[in-house]
Amino acid sequence: MGGPLTIPTRPSRSSAQSPRRTAHRHTARPLLHLFLLTAALVLGLTLFPASAAATLADTVDAALRSAGIGRAATGVYIWDLDAASPIYELNPGAPLVPASNLKLVTSAAAVFAWGFDHQFGTELYAPEAPPTADGTLVGDLHLLGLGDPTLSTRDYQKKNLRMTTASFEAFARKLKRDGVRRIEGRVLGDASWFDKLKTVPTWKPGLQLECGPLSALSGNQGLDNGNRVAAPTTHAARLMTQALRKAGIKVRGAPGTAAVPETSRFVGRQYSARLRAVVRHMNKESDNFFAEMIVKGLGKDLYDEGSTAAGTEADREALRLVGADARGCVIQDGSGLSYGNRLTAEGLAVLLGAMRQRDDFADFYGSLAVAGRDGSLHDRMRGTAAAGNARAKTGTLDIASCLSGYVTSANDHLVAFAILMNGGSIDWWRTTRAQDKIVVALAKASLPGAPVLAATPVLRQHSVSAAEPVHGVGGALKPGVQP
């Protein structure tokens, strides 16, 4: 669920809370689907008659054959969440390249750690001396980045993010309200909250073009007219300088970078849109930059290290916390761009089932692209029973074509599915068409078995308390679901 987070007063940097390092591991991690399946059998329910299972399995088999991918390089797990019944599986525990299906794990890790009401912050500092009588600030302005992936100009938000979030213009208006009319100095960016790596070391050459440069202080996702900038922190300082000048505040010097001096005067902190909006954009549009910034933020808040290497541990912990078998899984980034990532179809399906148990499931479900309607599925499954019904995350690399998510059957059973296809020469048209055939077949099916429980009380919902921090003040990973 995640109750509303209160915005704490900004602590001094010397008194900021240290991130808590508790691992939050369970001594026993039973697979959710096995628990529910056992419960169903105890209740004496007939989960899936052999004839119905065979018919649907034949349909799935035929679709998979049409993909042109060998069965050994394909992992599928389909699970009727309402009847607690596995419907189909093929190599469910085989570690395969998930591509952007990894964003589902990154989403879960972020929600477990922060809750959907979480916000990212950016701070503005001015010289210690207040403005003179004529509105002049003598000295430099400093922007301190705390990992907000959304900080941008209002124009960029409207054209690319379609959300209202933290902006450079808002900081400029604040200074103007404070009487500032001239800055005898520069705007300097401080990105020390994260490490200095602007990309992920495991990415193959050329993949960095699929993601803006990473920095704790970034503006417009590190892009200038669609092109990656070489110095994202300076770029953010430049956007701030431009916003000040547009607001009628003269700035004497050129933008640059520097640490915030201890003597600086705190002007204010600006907050991003809520995490539900951030995750929604990330999953629907498959935004790699958002995913990688979230992972670095998790690393900083949970393990006091704003790096990809630290943040991916939060992803791995999320899988363990929901009871997914993480053996053989490899997570090298947050977006799924790395060819070295490995997940299993069963692990993804278990994660999807666990998210369904949360009180805030509607936010997670709503973050996924809708077949035939929007995001990366806007032109798929149109005019079928899955259109406007299936919600899923796509995943595409040269060596992988994947689709994982939910679809509602003809008799209103919610089904979780994970389809991972790998190969040396993927024919994307054939693989996506095969995936769509499977999802449409599930949408048209009348699945046997009454729901085991209308609202399965197997898992307790974690509530985010008002004491839990906004990003940049420390945090702890909480599963939100506990056997």
Coordinates of C-alpha atoms in Angstrom, one line a residue:
M1 CA 0.0 0.0 0.0
G2 CA 2.5 2.6 1.1
G3 CA 0.8 5.3 3.2
P4 CA 1.5 8.9 2.3
L5 CA 5.1 9.9 3.0
T6 CA 5.5 13.1 5.0
I7 CA 8.2 15.4 3.7
P8 CA 10.8 15.8 6.5
T9 CA 12.6 19.0 7.1
R10 CA 16.0 19.0 5.5
P11 CA 18.7 17.7 7.9
S12 CA 22.1 19.2 7.8
R13 CA 24.5 17.1 5.8
S14 CA 26.4 16.4 8.9
S15 CA 23.4 15.0 10.7
A16 CA 21.8 13.1 7.8
Q17 CA 20.7 9.6 8.8
S18 CA 22.9 6.8 7.6
P19 CA 21.1 4.2 5.5
R20 CA 20.1 1.1 7.4
R21 CA 21.9 -2.0 6.2
T22 CA 19.5 -4.7 7.4
A23 CA 19.1 -7.5 4.9
H24 CA 15.5 -8.3 5.7
R25 CA 15.9 -11.9 4.6
H26 CA 13.5 -14.7 5.6
T27 CA 14.8 -17.9 7.1
A28 CA 12.4 -19.8 4.9
R29 CA 11.3 -18.7 1.5
P30 CA 8.5 -21.0 0.2
L31 CA 7.4 -20.4 -3.4
L32 CA 4.1 -18.6 -3.3
H33 CA 2.6 -20.6 -6.1
L34 CA 3.4 -23.9 -4.3
F35 CA 1.8 -22.7 -1.1
L36 CA -1.4 -21.6 -2.9
L37 CA -1.5 -24.8 -5.0
T38 CA -1.2 -26.9 -1.8
A39 CA -4.0 -24.8 -0.3
A40 CA -6.2 -25.5 -3.3
L41 CA -5.6 -29.2 -3.2
V42 CA -6.4 -29.3 0.5
L43 CA -9.7 -27.6 -0.3
G44 CA -10.4 -30.4 -2.8
L45 CA -10.6 -28.2 -5.8
T46 CA -10.1 -29.5 -9.3
L47 CA -7.7 -26.9 -10.6
F48 CA -7.3 -27.8 -14.2
P49 CA -8.9 -30.8 -16.0
A50 CA -6.4 -32.6 -18.2
S51 CA -8.4 -31.9 -21.4
A52 CA -8.6 -28.2 -20.9
A53 CA -4.9 -28.1 -19.9
A54 CA -3.9 -30.1 -23.0
T55 CA -5.9 -27.8 -25.3
L56 CA -4.3 -24.6 -24.0
A57 CA -0.9 -26.3 -23.8
D58 CA -1.2 -27.3 -27.5
T59 CA -2.0 -23.7 -28.4
V60 CA 1.0 -22.4 -26.5
D61 CA 3.2 -25.0 -28.0
A62 CA 2.1 -24.1 -31.5
A63 CA 2.7 -20.4 -30.9
L64 CA 6.2 -21.2 -29.6
R65 CA 7.1 -23.3 -32.6
S66 CA 6.1 -20.3 -34.8
A67 CA 8.6 -18.1 -33.1
G68 CA 11.5 -19.9 -34.7
I69 CA 13.4 -20.1 -31.4
G70 CA 14.7 -23.4 -30.1
R71 CA 12.8 -24.7 -27.0
A72 CA 16.1 -24.9 -25.0
A73 CA 16.5 -21.1 -25.4
T74 CA 12.9 -20.4 -24.3
G75 CA 11.5 -20.1 -20.8
V76 CA 7.8 -19.8 -20.2
Y77 CA 5.7 -19.9 -17.0
I78 CA 2.0 -19.2 -17.0
W79 CA 0.1 -19.1 -13.7
D80 CA -3.6 -18.7 -12.9
L81 CA -3.4 -16.5 -9.9
D82 CA -7.0 -16.8 -9.0
A83 CA -7.1 -20.6 -9.1
A84 CA -3.6 -20.9 -7.7
S85 CA -2.9 -23.2 -10.6
P86 CA 0.2 -23.4 -12.9
I87 CA -1.2 -23.5 -16.5
Y88 CA 2.0 -24.1 -18.6
E89 CA 5.7 -24.2 -18.1
L90 CA 8.7 -24.7 -20.3
N91 CA 12.2 -24.5 -18.9
P92 CA 10.8 -22.4 -16.0
G93 CA 14.0 -22.4 -14.0
A94 CA 16.4 -21.7 -16.9
P95 CA 18.4 -18.5 -16.5
L96 CA 17.8 -16.5 -19.6
V97 CA 18.5 -12.9 -20.8
P98 CA 15.4 -10.9 -19.7
A99 CA 16.1 -7.6 -21.5
S100 CA 13.8 -4.9 -20.2
N101 CA 11.7 -7.5 -18.3
L102 CA 14.3 -6.8 -15.6
K103 CA 12.5 -3.4 -15.0
L104 CA 9.8 -5.4 -13.3
V105 CA 12.3 -6.4 -10.6
T106 CA 13.7 -2.9 -10.4
S107 CA 10.1 -1.6 -9.9
A108 CA 9.5 -4.1 -7.1
A109 CA 12.7 -3.3 -5.4
A110 CA 11.9 0.5 -5.5
V111 CA 8.4 -0.1 -4.1
F112 CA 9.6 -2.4 -1.4
A113 CA 12.3 0.1 -0.3
W114 CA 10.4 3.4 -0.7
G115 CA 6.7 2.9 -1.4
F116 CA 4.7 4.4 -4.3
D117 CA 4.4 7.8 -2.5
H118 CA 8.2 8.3 -2.5
Q119 CA 9.7 11.4 -4.0
F120 CA 13.2 12.3 -5.1
G121 CA 14.9 15.5 -4.1
T122 CA 17.2 18.2 -5.4
E123 CA 18.6 21.0 -3.2
L124 CA 19.6 24.6 -4.0
Y125 CA 22.2 26.5 -2.0
A126 CA 23.2 30.2 -2.2
P127 CA 26.2 32.2 -0.8
E128 CA 26.2 32.6 2.9
A129 CA 25.5 36.4 2.6
P130 CA 21.9 37.3 1.7
P131 CA 21.1 39.4 -1.4
T132 CA 22.1 43.1 -1.3
A133 CA 19.5 45.8 -1.3
D134 CA 19.4 45.8 -5.1
G135 CA 18.9 42.0 -5.2
T136 CA 22.5 41.0 -6.0
L137 CA 23.9 37.7 -4.8
V138 CA 27.6 37.8 -4.5
G139 CA 29.0 34.3 -5.1
D140 CA 27.9 31.0 -6.6
L141 CA 24.7 29.1 -6.6
H142 CA 25.0 25.4 -6.0
L143 CA 22.6 22.6 -7.1
L144 CA 22.9 19.4 -5.1
G145 CA 21.6 16.4 -6.9
L146 CA 20.1 13.5 -4.9
G147 CA 19.3 11.3 -7.8
D148 CA 16.1 12.7 -9.2
P149 CA 15.6 11.1 -12.6
T150 CA 12.8 13.5 -13.5
L151 CA 14.5 17.0 -12.9
S152 CA 13.9 18.9 -16.1
T153 CA 12.6 22.0 -17.8
R154 CA 8.8 22.4 -18.1
D155 CA 9.0 22.1 -21.8
Y156 CA 10.8 18.8 -21.6
Q157 CA 8.3 17.5 -19.1
K158 CA 5.4 18.2 -21.5
K159 CA 7.0 16.8 -24.5
N160 CA 8.8 13.7 -23.1
L161 CA 7.7 12.8 -19.6
R162 CA 4.1 13.9 -19.6
M163 CA 4.2 14.5 -15.9
T164 CA 4.6 17.5 -13.6
T165 CA 7.7 17.2 -11.5
A166 CA 10.7 19.1 -10.2
S167 CA 11.8 21.8 -12.6
F168 CA 14.6 24.4 -13.0
E169 CA 11.9 27.1 -13.5
A170 CA 10.5 26.4 -10.0
F171 CA 13.9 27.1 -8.5
A172 CA 14.3 30.3 -10.5
R173 CA 10.8 31.5 -9.4
K174 CA 11.8 30.8 -5.8
L175 CA 14.9 33.0 -6.1
K176 CA 13.0 35.7 -7.7
R177 CA 10.4 35.7 -4.9
D178 CA 13.3 36.0 -2.5
G179 CA 14.2 39.3 -4.2
V180 CA 17.2 38.0 -6.2
R181 CA 17.8 40.0 -9.5
R182 CA 21.5 39.4 -10.2
I183 CA 24.0 36.7 -9.4
E184 CA 27.7 37.8 -9.3
G185 CA 28.9 34.2 -9.7
R186 CA 28.1 30.9 -11.4
V187 CA 25.6 28.1 -11.1
L188 CA 27.6 25.0 -10.0
G189 CA 26.3 21.4 -9.9
D190 CA 27.2 18.9 -7.2
A191 CA 26.6 15.2 -8.2
S192 CA 28.6 13.6 -5.3
W193 CA 25.6 11.6 -4.1
F194 CA 26.3 9.0 -6.7
D195 CA 29.6 7.6 -8.1
K196 CA 31.2 9.1 -11.1
L197 CA 30.3 6.4 -13.7
K198 CA 28.0 7.8 -16.4
T199 CA 27.2 4.4 -17.9
V200 CA 27.2 0.8 -16.8
P201 CA 30.5 -1.1 -17.4
T202 CA 28.9 -4.3 -18.5
W203 CA 27.0 -2.7 -21.4
K204 CA 28.2 -3.6 -24.9
P205 CA 29.6 -0.7 -27.1
G206 CA 26.7 1.3 -28.5
L207 CA 24.2 0.4 -25.8
Q208 CA 25.1 3.6 -23.9
L209 CA 23.1 5.4 -26.6
E210 CA 20.0 3.8 -25.2
C211 CA 20.3 5.7 -21.9
G212 CA 21.2 9.2 -21.0
P213 CA 24.4 9.7 -19.0
L214 CA 24.0 8.8 -15.3
S215 CA 24.5 11.5 -12.7
A216 CA 23.1 12.3 -9.2
L217 CA 22.4 15.7 -10.7
S218 CA 20.9 15.4 -14.2
G219 CA 18.6 17.6 -16.2
N220 CA 16.4 16.5 -19.1
Q221 CA 17.7 13.0 -18.6
G222 CA 21.1 14.1 -19.7
L223 CA 19.9 14.9 -23.2
D224 CA 20.3 18.0 -25.3
N225 CA 17.9 17.9 -28.3
G226 CA 17.8 14.1 -28.1
N227 CA 21.6 13.7 -27.9
R228 CA 23.6 12.5 -24.9
V229 CA 25.7 15.2 -23.2
A230 CA 29.2 14.6 -22.2
A231 CA 29.0 16.3 -18.9
P232 CA 25.5 15.8 -17.4
T233 CA 26.2 17.7 -14.1
T234 CA 27.4 20.8 -16.0
H235 CA 24.4 20.4 -18.4
A236 CA 22.0 20.6 -15.4
A237 CA 23.8 23.7 -14.2
R238 CA 23.5 25.2 -17.6
L239 CA 19.7 24.5 -17.7
M240 CA 19.5 26.2 -14.3
T241 CA 21.4 29.2 -15.6
Q242 CA 19.0 29.4 -18.6
A243 CA 16.0 29.2 -16.3
L244 CA 17.3 32.0 -14.2
R245 CA 17.9 34.3 -17.2
K246 CA 14.5 33.5 -18.6
A247 CA 13.0 34.6 -15.2
G248 CA 14.8 37.9 -15.5
I249 CA 17.7 37.1 -13.2
K250 CA 21.1 38.0 -14.6
V251 CA 23.9 35.4 -14.1
R252 CA 27.5 36.6 -14.6
G253 CA 29.5 33.4 -14.9
A254 CA 29.4 30.2 -16.9
P255 CA 27.9 26.9 -15.4
G256 CA 30.2 24.3 -13.9
T257 CA 30.6 21.8 -11.1
A258 CA 31.8 22.0 -7.5
A259 CA 31.0 20.5 -4.1
V260 CA 28.5 22.5 -2.0
P261 CA 30.6 24.5 0.5
E262 CA 29.8 24.0 4.1
T263 CA 29.2 27.7 4.5
S264 CA 26.5 27.8 1.9
R265 CA 23.0 28.9 2.8
F266 CA 20.2 26.4 2.1
V267 CA 17.5 27.9 -0.2
G268 CA 15.2 25.0 -0.6
R269 CA 14.5 21.5 -1.7
Q270 CA 12.4 20.5 -4.7
Y271 CA 10.6 17.2 -5.0
S272 CA 9.9 15.0 -7.9
A273 CA 6.6 13.4 -8.9
R274 CA 5.6 10.4 -6.8
L275 CA 7.3 7.1 -7.4
R276 CA 4.0 5.7 -8.9
A277 CA 4.3 8.3 -11.8
V278 CA 8.0 7.5 -12.2
V279 CA 7.5 3.8 -12.3
R280 CA 4.6 4.2 -14.6
H281 CA 6.7 6.1 -17.1
M282 CA 9.6 3.7 -16.8
N283 CA 7.5 0.6 -17.4
K284 CA 5.1 1.9 -20.1
E285 CA 7.8 3.6 -22.1
S286 CA 10.7 1.2 -21.1
D287 CA 12.8 4.2 -20.0
N288 CA 16.3 2.9 -19.3
F289 CA 17.5 6.1 -17.7
F290 CA 14.8 6.1 -15.1
A291 CA 15.6 2.4 -14.3
E292 CA 19.4 3.0 -13.9
M293 CA 18.8 6.2 -11.8
I294 CA 16.5 4.2 -9.5
V295 CA 19.0 1.4 -9.1
K296 CA 21.8 3.9 -8.1
G297 CA 19.4 5.6 -5.7
L298 CA 18.6 2.2 -4.1
G299 CA 22.3 1.6 -3.7
K300 CA 22.8 4.9 -2.0
D301 CA 19.8 4.7 0.4
L302 CA 20.1 1.1 1.3
Y303 CA 23.9 0.4 1.2
D304 CA 25.4 3.9 1.4
E305 CA 26.9 3.5 -2.1
G306 CA 25.3 5.3 -5.1
S307 CA 26.5 2.8 -7.7
T308 CA 25.0 0.3 -10.1
A309 CA 26.8 -2.5 -8.3
A310 CA 25.3 -1.6 -5.0
G311 CA 21.8 -1.0 -6.3
T312 CA 21.5 -4.2 -8.2
E313 CA 21.8 -6.0 -4.8
A314 CA 18.4 -4.5 -4.0
D315 CA 17.0 -6.1 -7.1
R316 CA 18.4 -9.5 -6.1
E317 CA 17.1 -9.0 -2.6
A318 CA 13.6 -8.2 -4.0
L319 CA 13.6 -11.6 -5.8
R320 CA 14.6 -13.4 -2.6
L321 CA 12.0 -11.6 -0.5
V322 CA 9.1 -12.8 -2.7
G323 CA 10.4 -16.3 -2.6
A324 CA 11.7 -16.5 -6.1
D325 CA 14.5 -19.0 -6.6
A326 CA 17.4 -16.7 -7.5
R327 CA 19.9 -19.4 -8.2
G328 CA 21.5 -18.8 -11.6
C329 CA 20.1 -15.3 -11.7
V330 CA 22.5 -12.5 -12.6
I331 CA 21.6 -8.8 -12.4
Q332 CA 24.2 -6.3 -13.8
D333 CA 22.0 -3.2 -14.2
G334 CA 18.5 -1.9 -13.6
S335 CA 17.2 -1.5 -17.1
G336 CA 18.0 -4.9 -18.7
L337 CA 20.4 -3.5 -21.3
S338 CA 23.2 -5.7 -20.2
Y339 CA 23.6 -9.0 -22.1
G340 CA 24.9 -10.6 -18.9
N341 CA 21.6 -10.4 -17.0
R342 CA 19.9 -13.6 -16.3
L343 CA 16.4 -14.2 -14.9
T344 CA 14.0 -17.2 -15.0
A345 CA 10.5 -17.3 -16.3
E346 CA 9.3 -18.8 -13.0
G347 CA 11.1 -16.2 -10.9
L348 CA 9.4 -13.4 -12.8
A349 CA 6.0 -15.1 -12.5
V350 CA 6.5 -15.5 -8.8
L351 CA 7.3 -11.8 -8.5
L352 CA 4.2 -10.9 -10.5
G353 CA 2.1 -13.1 -8.2
A354 CA 3.6 -11.5 -5.1
M355 CA 2.9 -8.0 -6.4
R356 CA -0.7 -9.0 -6.9
Q357 CA -1.0 -9.6 -3.2
R358 CA -0.1 -6.1 -2.2
D359 CA -2.8 -3.5 -1.4
D360 CA -1.1 -1.1 -3.8
F361 CA -1.2 -3.6 -6.7
A362 CA -3.3 -1.2 -8.7
D363 CA -0.3 1.1 -8.9
F364 CA 2.0 -1.6 -10.1
Y365 CA -0.6 -3.1 -12.5
G366 CA -1.3 0.4 -13.9
S367 CA 2.4 1.0 -14.6
L368 CA 2.5 -1.6 -17.3
A369 CA 1.8 -1.0 -20.9
V370 CA -1.8 -1.9 -22.1
A371 CA -2.0 -4.2 -25.1
G372 CA -3.2 -2.2 -28.2
R373 CA -3.4 1.0 -26.2
D374 CA -0.2 2.6 -24.9
G375 CA 3.5 2.4 -24.2
S376 CA 5.6 -0.3 -25.8
L377 CA 2.4 -2.4 -26.5
H378 CA 0.4 0.3 -28.2
D379 CA 0.6 -1.4 -31.6
R380 CA 0.4 -5.1 -30.4
M381 CA -2.7 -7.3 -30.1
R382 CA -5.0 -4.7 -31.4
G383 CA -8.5 -6.0 -32.2
T384 CA -8.1 -9.1 -30.1
A385 CA -9.4 -10.3 -26.8
A386 CA -6.2 -9.1 -25.2
A387 CA -6.5 -5.5 -26.4
G388 CA -7.2 -3.2 -23.5
N389 CA -6.9 -6.3 -21.3
A390 CA -3.3 -7.5 -21.1
R391 CA -0.8 -5.4 -19.2
A392 CA 2.8 -6.3 -19.6
K393 CA 6.5 -5.3 -19.9
T394 CA 8.2 -5.9 -23.2
G395 CA 11.9 -6.7 -23.5
T396 CA 14.0 -6.5 -26.6
L397 CA 17.7 -6.9 -27.4
D398 CA 19.5 -8.4 -30.4
I399 CA 19.6 -11.7 -28.5
A400 CA 16.3 -11.6 -26.5
S401 CA 12.6 -11.0 -27.1
C402 CA 10.5 -11.2 -23.9
L403 CA 7.1 -10.4 -22.5
S404 CA 5.9 -10.7 -18.9
G405 CA 2.8 -9.4 -17.2
Y406 CA -0.9 -10.1 -16.6
V407 CA -4.0 -10.9 -18.7
T408 CA -7.6 -11.6 -17.6
S409 CA -9.2 -14.7 -19.0
A410 CA -12.7 -14.9 -20.5
N411 CA -14.1 -16.0 -17.1
D412 CA -12.2 -13.3 -15.2
H413 CA -9.3 -15.2 -13.8
L414 CA -6.2 -13.0 -13.5
V415 CA -3.2 -14.8 -15.1
A416 CA 0.5 -14.0 -14.7
F417 CA 2.8 -15.0 -17.5
A418 CA 6.5 -14.7 -18.3
I419 CA 7.9 -15.5 -21.7
L420 CA 11.6 -15.3 -22.3
M421 CA 13.0 -16.0 -25.7
N422 CA 16.8 -16.0 -26.4
G423 CA 18.8 -16.6 -29.6
G424 CA 21.7 -15.5 -31.6
S425 CA 19.6 -14.0 -34.4
I426 CA 16.2 -13.1 -33.1
D427 CA 13.4 -12.5 -35.6
W428 CA 11.5 -9.9 -33.6
W429 CA 8.4 -10.0 -35.8
R430 CA 8.1 -13.8 -35.3
T431 CA 8.8 -13.8 -31.6
T432 CA 6.5 -10.9 -30.7
R433 CA 3.8 -12.5 -32.9
A434 CA 4.2 -15.8 -31.0
Q435 CA 4.1 -14.0 -27.6
D436 CA 0.9 -12.2 -28.7
K437 CA -0.7 -15.4 -29.8
I438 CA -0.1 -16.9 -26.3
V439 CA -1.5 -13.9 -24.5
V440 CA -4.6 -13.7 -26.8
A441 CA -5.2 -17.4 -26.2
L442 CA -5.2 -16.8 -22.4
A443 CA -7.5 -13.9 -22.8
K444 CA -10.0 -16.1 -24.8
A445 CA -9.8 -19.1 -22.5
S446 CA -12.3 -20.1 -19.9
L447 CA -10.0 -21.4 -17.2
P448 CA -11.3 -24.2 -14.9
G449 CA -11.2 -24.0 -11.1
A450 CA -12.9 -21.6 -8.8
P451 CA -10.8 -19.0 -7.1
V452 CA -9.1 -20.5 -4.1
L453 CA -9.6 -17.3 -2.1
A454 CA -11.1 -14.1 -3.2
A455 CA -8.5 -12.1 -1.4
T456 CA -5.7 -14.5 -0.4
P457 CA -4.5 -13.6 3.1
V458 CA -1.2 -15.4 2.6
L459 CA 0.9 -12.2 2.7
R460 CA 0.9 -9.3 5.0
Q461 CA 1.0 -5.8 3.5
H462 CA 3.8 -3.5 4.4
S463 CA 2.7 0.0 5.2
V464 CA 5.1 2.9 4.7
S465 CA 5.1 4.9 7.9
A466 CA 5.5 8.7 8.1
A467 CA 8.9 8.1 9.7
E468 CA 10.3 6.5 6.5
P469 CA 12.5 8.8 4.5
V470 CA 12.2 10.6 1.3
H471 CA 15.0 9.7 -1.1
G472 CA 18.3 11.2 -0.1
V473 CA 17.8 10.6 3.7
G474 CA 18.3 6.9 4.0
G475 CA 16.1 3.9 3.8
A476 CA 15.7 0.1 4.1
L477 CA 14.4 -2.6 1.8
K478 CA 11.0 -4.0 2.9
P479 CA 9.3 -6.7 0.9
G480 CA 5.8 -5.6 1.4
V481 CA 4.9 -9.2 1.3
Q482 CA 5.9 -11.6 4.1
P483 CA 5.0 -15.3 4.2

